């Protein structure tokens, strides 16, 4: 989820981006790489070129 808590509370929609463990094209500016952190059991990448708004 890519929006703040106020947006999460008041809006009927959510702004999201997919997270994958298939680490490809890490040099692209729209691909954000994350090492293993809380909630992600292995290195992952967020594909920001695929941002979407979805209904709750």
Short mmCIF file of the N, C-alpha and C atoms (twelve columns), coordinates in Angstrom:
data_MODEL
# 
_entry.id   MODEL 
# 
loop_
_atom_site.group_PDB 
_atom_site.id 
_atom_site.type_symbol 
_atom_site.label_atom_id 
_atom_site.label_alt_id 
_atom_site.label_comp_id 
_atom_site.label_asym_id 
_atom_site.label_seq_id 
_atom_site.Cartn_x 
_atom_site.Cartn_y 
_atom_site.Cartn_z 
_atom_site.pdbx_PDB_model_num 
ATOM 1   N N  . UNK A 1  0.856   -1.175  0.000   1 
ATOM 2   C CA . UNK A 1  0.000   0.000   0.000   1 
ATOM 3   C C  . UNK A 1  0.896   1.231   0.000   1 
ATOM 4   N N  . UNK A 2  0.596   2.167   -0.888  1 
ATOM 5   C CA . UNK A 2  1.455   3.337   -1.086  1 
ATOM 6   C C  . UNK A 2  0.801   4.651   -0.684  1 
ATOM 7   N N  . UNK A 3  -0.133  4.618   0.235   1 
ATOM 8   C CA . UNK A 3  -0.745  5.871   0.664   1 
ATOM 9   C C  . UNK A 3  -0.675  5.983   2.176   1 
ATOM 10  N N  . UNK A 4  -0.894  7.192   2.670   1 
ATOM 11  C CA . UNK A 4  -0.763  7.420   4.109   1 
ATOM 12  C C  . UNK A 4  -1.969  6.880   4.879   1 
ATOM 13  N N  . UNK A 5  -1.889  6.889   6.192   1 
ATOM 14  C CA . UNK A 5  -2.944  6.331   7.032   1 
ATOM 15  C C  . UNK A 5  -4.269  7.069   6.884   1 
ATOM 16  N N  . UNK A 6  -4.235  8.400   6.690   1 
ATOM 17  C CA . UNK A 6  -5.480  9.141   6.475   1 
ATOM 18  C C  . UNK A 6  -6.177  8.657   5.208   1 
ATOM 19  N N  . UNK A 7  -5.411  8.489   4.145   1 
ATOM 20  C CA . UNK A 7  -5.979  7.967   2.906   1 
ATOM 21  C C  . UNK A 7  -6.534  6.570   3.093   1 
ATOM 22  N N  . UNK A 8  -5.823  5.743   3.841   1 
ATOM 23  C CA . UNK A 8  -6.298  4.382   4.107   1 
ATOM 24  C C  . UNK A 8  -7.614  4.401   4.875   1 
ATOM 25  N N  . UNK A 9  -7.759  5.351   5.794   1 
ATOM 26  C CA . UNK A 9  -8.947  5.407   6.648   1 
ATOM 27  C C  . UNK A 9  -10.157 5.982   5.909   1 
ATOM 28  N N  . UNK A 10 -9.964  7.094   5.191   1 
ATOM 29  C CA . UNK A 10 -11.095 7.829   4.632   1 
ATOM 30  C C  . UNK A 10 -11.469 7.436   3.203   1 
ATOM 31  N N  . UNK A 11 -10.535 6.982   2.421   1 
ATOM 32  C CA . UNK A 11 -10.798 6.712   1.003   1 
ATOM 33  C C  . UNK A 11 -11.382 5.312   0.800   1 
ATOM 34  N N  . UNK A 12 -12.275 5.173   -0.176  1 
ATOM 35  C CA . UNK A 12 -12.820 3.848   -0.480  1 
ATOM 36  C C  . UNK A 12 -11.882 3.021   -1.363  1 
ATOM 37  N N  . UNK A 13 -10.720 3.594   -1.692  1 
ATOM 38  C CA . UNK A 13 -9.760  2.896   -2.547  1 
ATOM 39  C C  . UNK A 13 -8.391  2.851   -1.877  1 
ATOM 40  N N  . UNK A 14 -7.513  2.007   -2.412  1 
ATOM 41  C CA . UNK A 14 -6.127  1.897   -1.963  1 
ATOM 42  C C  . UNK A 14 -5.202  2.074   -3.156  1 
ATOM 43  N N  . UNK A 15 -4.056  2.689   -2.947  1 
ATOM 44  C CA . UNK A 15 -3.026  2.796   -3.976  1 
ATOM 45  C C  . UNK A 15 -1.979  1.739   -3.652  1 
ATOM 46  N N  . UNK A 16 -1.734  0.828   -4.592  1 
ATOM 47  C CA . UNK A 16 -0.855  -0.314  -4.339  1 
ATOM 48  C C  . UNK A 16 0.151   -0.494  -5.471  1 
ATOM 49  N N  . UNK A 17 1.212   -1.243  -5.183  1 
ATOM 50  C CA . UNK A 17 2.199   -1.646  -6.191  1 
ATOM 51  C C  . UNK A 17 2.617   -3.075  -5.872  1 
ATOM 52  N N  . UNK A 18 2.887   -3.884  -6.893  1 
ATOM 53  C CA . UNK A 18 3.260   -5.273  -6.653  1 
ATOM 54  C C  . UNK A 18 4.687   -5.417  -6.128  1 
ATOM 55  N N  . UNK A 19 4.867   -6.426  -5.285  1 
ATOM 56  C CA . UNK A 19 6.182   -6.798  -4.763  1 
ATOM 57  C C  . UNK A 19 6.484   -8.201  -5.263  1 
ATOM 58  N N  . UNK A 20 7.708   -8.419  -5.734  1 
ATOM 59  C CA . UNK A 20 8.101   -9.727  -6.246  1 
ATOM 60  C C  . UNK A 20 9.481   -10.111 -5.733  1 
ATOM 61  N N  . UNK A 21 9.741   -11.405 -5.709  1 
ATOM 62  C CA . UNK A 21 11.078  -11.899 -5.374  1 
ATOM 63  C C  . UNK A 21 11.873  -12.206 -6.639  1 
ATOM 64  N N  . UNK A 22 11.258  -12.024 -7.809  1 
ATOM 65  C CA . UNK A 22 11.955  -12.211 -9.082  1 
ATOM 66  C C  . UNK A 22 12.685  -10.912 -9.401  1 
ATOM 67  N N  . UNK A 23 13.949  -10.878 -9.092  1 
ATOM 68  C CA . UNK A 23 14.745  -9.653  -9.182  1 
ATOM 69  C C  . UNK A 23 15.299  -9.484  -10.593 1 
ATOM 70  N N  . UNK A 24 14.587  -8.705  -11.398 1 
ATOM 71  C CA . UNK A 24 14.985  -8.453  -12.779 1 
ATOM 72  C C  . UNK A 24 15.069  -6.951  -13.017 1 
ATOM 73  N N  . UNK A 25 15.982  -6.556  -13.865 1 
ATOM 74  C CA . UNK A 25 16.123  -5.156  -14.296 1 
ATOM 75  C C  . UNK A 25 16.199  -4.201  -13.107 1 
ATOM 76  N N  . UNK A 26 17.046  -4.516  -12.149 1 
ATOM 77  C CA . UNK A 26 17.180  -3.681  -10.958 1 
ATOM 78  C C  . UNK A 26 17.727  -2.290  -11.268 1 
ATOM 79  N N  . UNK A 27 18.271  -2.109  -12.453 1 
ATOM 80  C CA . UNK A 27 18.808  -0.803  -12.834 1 
ATOM 81  C C  . UNK A 27 17.720  0.194   -13.243 1 
ATOM 82  N N  . UNK A 28 16.493  -0.260  -13.429 1 
ATOM 83  C CA . UNK A 28 15.415  0.653   -13.814 1 
ATOM 84  C C  . UNK A 28 15.039  1.554   -12.641 1 
ATOM 85  N N  . UNK A 29 14.790  2.832   -12.894 1 
ATOM 86  C CA . UNK A 29 14.465  3.746   -11.793 1 
ATOM 87  C C  . UNK A 29 13.124  3.452   -11.134 1 
ATOM 88  N N  . UNK A 30 12.278  2.664   -11.786 1 
ATOM 89  C CA . UNK A 30 10.968  2.329   -11.213 1 
ATOM 90  C C  . UNK A 30 10.985  1.031   -10.418 1 
ATOM 91  N N  . UNK A 31 12.143  0.376   -10.329 1 
ATOM 92  C CA . UNK A 31 12.269  -0.862  -9.555  1 
ATOM 93  C C  . UNK A 31 13.023  -0.567  -8.266  1 
ATOM 94  N N  . UNK A 32 12.355  -0.749  -7.134  1 
ATOM 95  C CA . UNK A 32 12.961  -0.487  -5.822  1 
ATOM 96  C C  . UNK A 32 13.282  -1.810  -5.150  1 
ATOM 97  N N  . UNK A 33 14.557  -2.017  -4.863  1 
ATOM 98  C CA . UNK A 33 15.054  -3.263  -4.286  1 
ATOM 99  C C  . UNK A 33 15.092  -3.166  -2.768  1 
ATOM 100 N N  . UNK A 34 14.693  -4.241  -2.093  1 
ATOM 101 C CA . UNK A 34 14.731  -4.318  -0.634  1 
ATOM 102 C C  . UNK A 34 15.412  -5.602  -0.210  1 
ATOM 103 N N  . UNK A 35 16.360  -5.484  0.707   1 
ATOM 104 C CA . UNK A 35 16.948  -6.667  1.336   1 
ATOM 105 C C  . UNK A 35 15.879  -7.299  2.225   1 
ATOM 106 N N  . UNK A 36 16.214  -8.404  2.841   1 
ATOM 107 C CA . UNK A 36 15.295  -9.048  3.769   1 
ATOM 108 C C  . UNK A 36 14.999  -8.100  4.930   1 
ATOM 109 N N  . UNK A 37 13.732  -7.754  5.105   1 
ATOM 110 C CA . UNK A 37 13.283  -6.892  6.199   1 
ATOM 111 C C  . UNK A 37 12.036  -7.517  6.817   1 
ATOM 112 N N  . UNK A 38 11.578  -6.928  7.909   1 
ATOM 113 C CA . UNK A 38 10.395  -7.467  8.578   1 
ATOM 114 C C  . UNK A 38 9.230   -7.592  7.599   1 
ATOM 115 N N  . UNK A 39 8.671   -8.761  7.495   1 
ATOM 116 C CA . UNK A 39 7.557   -8.998  6.596   1 
ATOM 117 C C  . UNK A 39 7.960   -9.508  5.225   1 
ATOM 118 N N  . UNK A 40 9.231   -9.360  4.859   1 
ATOM 119 C CA . UNK A 40 9.729   -9.886  3.586   1 
ATOM 120 C C  . UNK A 40 10.780  -10.943 3.893   1 
ATOM 121 N N  . UNK A 41 10.458  -12.218 3.701   1 
ATOM 122 C CA . UNK A 41 11.387  -13.282 4.083   1 
ATOM 123 C C  . UNK A 41 12.617  -13.404 3.191   1 
ATOM 124 N N  . UNK A 42 12.595  -12.794 2.013   1 
ATOM 125 C CA . UNK A 42 13.751  -12.838 1.115   1 
ATOM 126 C C  . UNK A 42 13.846  -11.526 0.345   1 
ATOM 127 N N  . UNK A 43 14.990  -11.238 -0.275  1 
ATOM 128 C CA . UNK A 43 15.127  -9.988  -1.032  1 
ATOM 129 C C  . UNK A 43 13.995  -9.836  -2.052  1 
ATOM 130 N N  . UNK A 44 13.478  -8.628  -2.177  1 
ATOM 131 C CA . UNK A 44 12.308  -8.376  -3.007  1 
ATOM 132 C C  . UNK A 44 12.457  -7.067  -3.768  1 
ATOM 133 N N  . UNK A 45 11.560  -6.862  -4.721  1 
ATOM 134 C CA . UNK A 45 11.574  -5.673  -5.553  1 
ATOM 135 C C  . UNK A 45 10.140  -5.171  -5.723  1 
ATOM 136 N N  . UNK A 46 9.946   -3.862  -5.604  1 
ATOM 137 C CA . UNK A 46 8.652   -3.238  -5.870  1 
ATOM 138 C C  . UNK A 46 8.688   -2.686  -7.287  1 
ATOM 139 N N  . UNK A 47 7.672   -3.010  -8.078  1 
ATOM 140 C CA . UNK A 47 7.581   -2.534  -9.464  1 
ATOM 141 C C  . UNK A 47 6.680   -1.302  -9.508  1 
ATOM 142 N N  . UNK A 48 7.288   -0.125  -9.373  1 
ATOM 143 C CA . UNK A 48 6.504   1.106   -9.280  1 
ATOM 144 C C  . UNK A 48 5.893   1.540   -10.605 1 
ATOM 145 N N  . UNK A 49 6.307   0.949   -11.709 1 
ATOM 146 C CA . UNK A 49 5.652   1.266   -12.978 1 
ATOM 147 C C  . UNK A 49 4.278   0.607   -13.066 1 
ATOM 148 N N  . UNK A 50 3.947   -0.230  -12.082 1 
ATOM 149 C CA . UNK A 50 2.663   -0.935  -12.072 1 
ATOM 150 C C  . UNK A 50 1.749   -0.453  -10.947 1 
ATOM 151 N N  . UNK A 51 1.898   0.802   -10.504 1 
ATOM 152 C CA . UNK A 51 1.020   1.352   -9.466  1 
ATOM 153 C C  . UNK A 51 -0.426  1.299   -9.954  1 
ATOM 154 N N  . UNK A 52 -1.312  0.879   -9.046  1 
ATOM 155 C CA . UNK A 52 -2.736  0.785   -9.373  1 
ATOM 156 C C  . UNK A 52 -3.565  1.309   -8.211  1 
ATOM 157 N N  . UNK A 53 -4.775  1.753   -8.513  1 
ATOM 158 C CA . UNK A 53 -5.757  2.089   -7.493  1 
ATOM 159 C C  . UNK A 53 -6.803  0.989   -7.506  1 
ATOM 160 N N  . UNK A 54 -7.072  0.420   -6.329  1 
ATOM 161 C CA . UNK A 54 -8.038  -0.676  -6.233  1 
ATOM 162 C C  . UNK A 54 -9.098  -0.327  -5.195  1 
ATOM 163 N N  . UNK A 55 -10.280 -0.923  -5.329  1 
ATOM 164 C CA . UNK A 55 -11.330 -0.771  -4.328  1 
ATOM 165 C C  . UNK A 55 -10.981 -1.583  -3.097  1 
ATOM 166 N N  . UNK A 56 -11.436 -1.104  -1.941  1 
ATOM 167 C CA . UNK A 56 -11.220 -1.845  -0.695  1 
ATOM 168 C C  . UNK A 56 -12.109 -3.061  -0.657  1 
# 
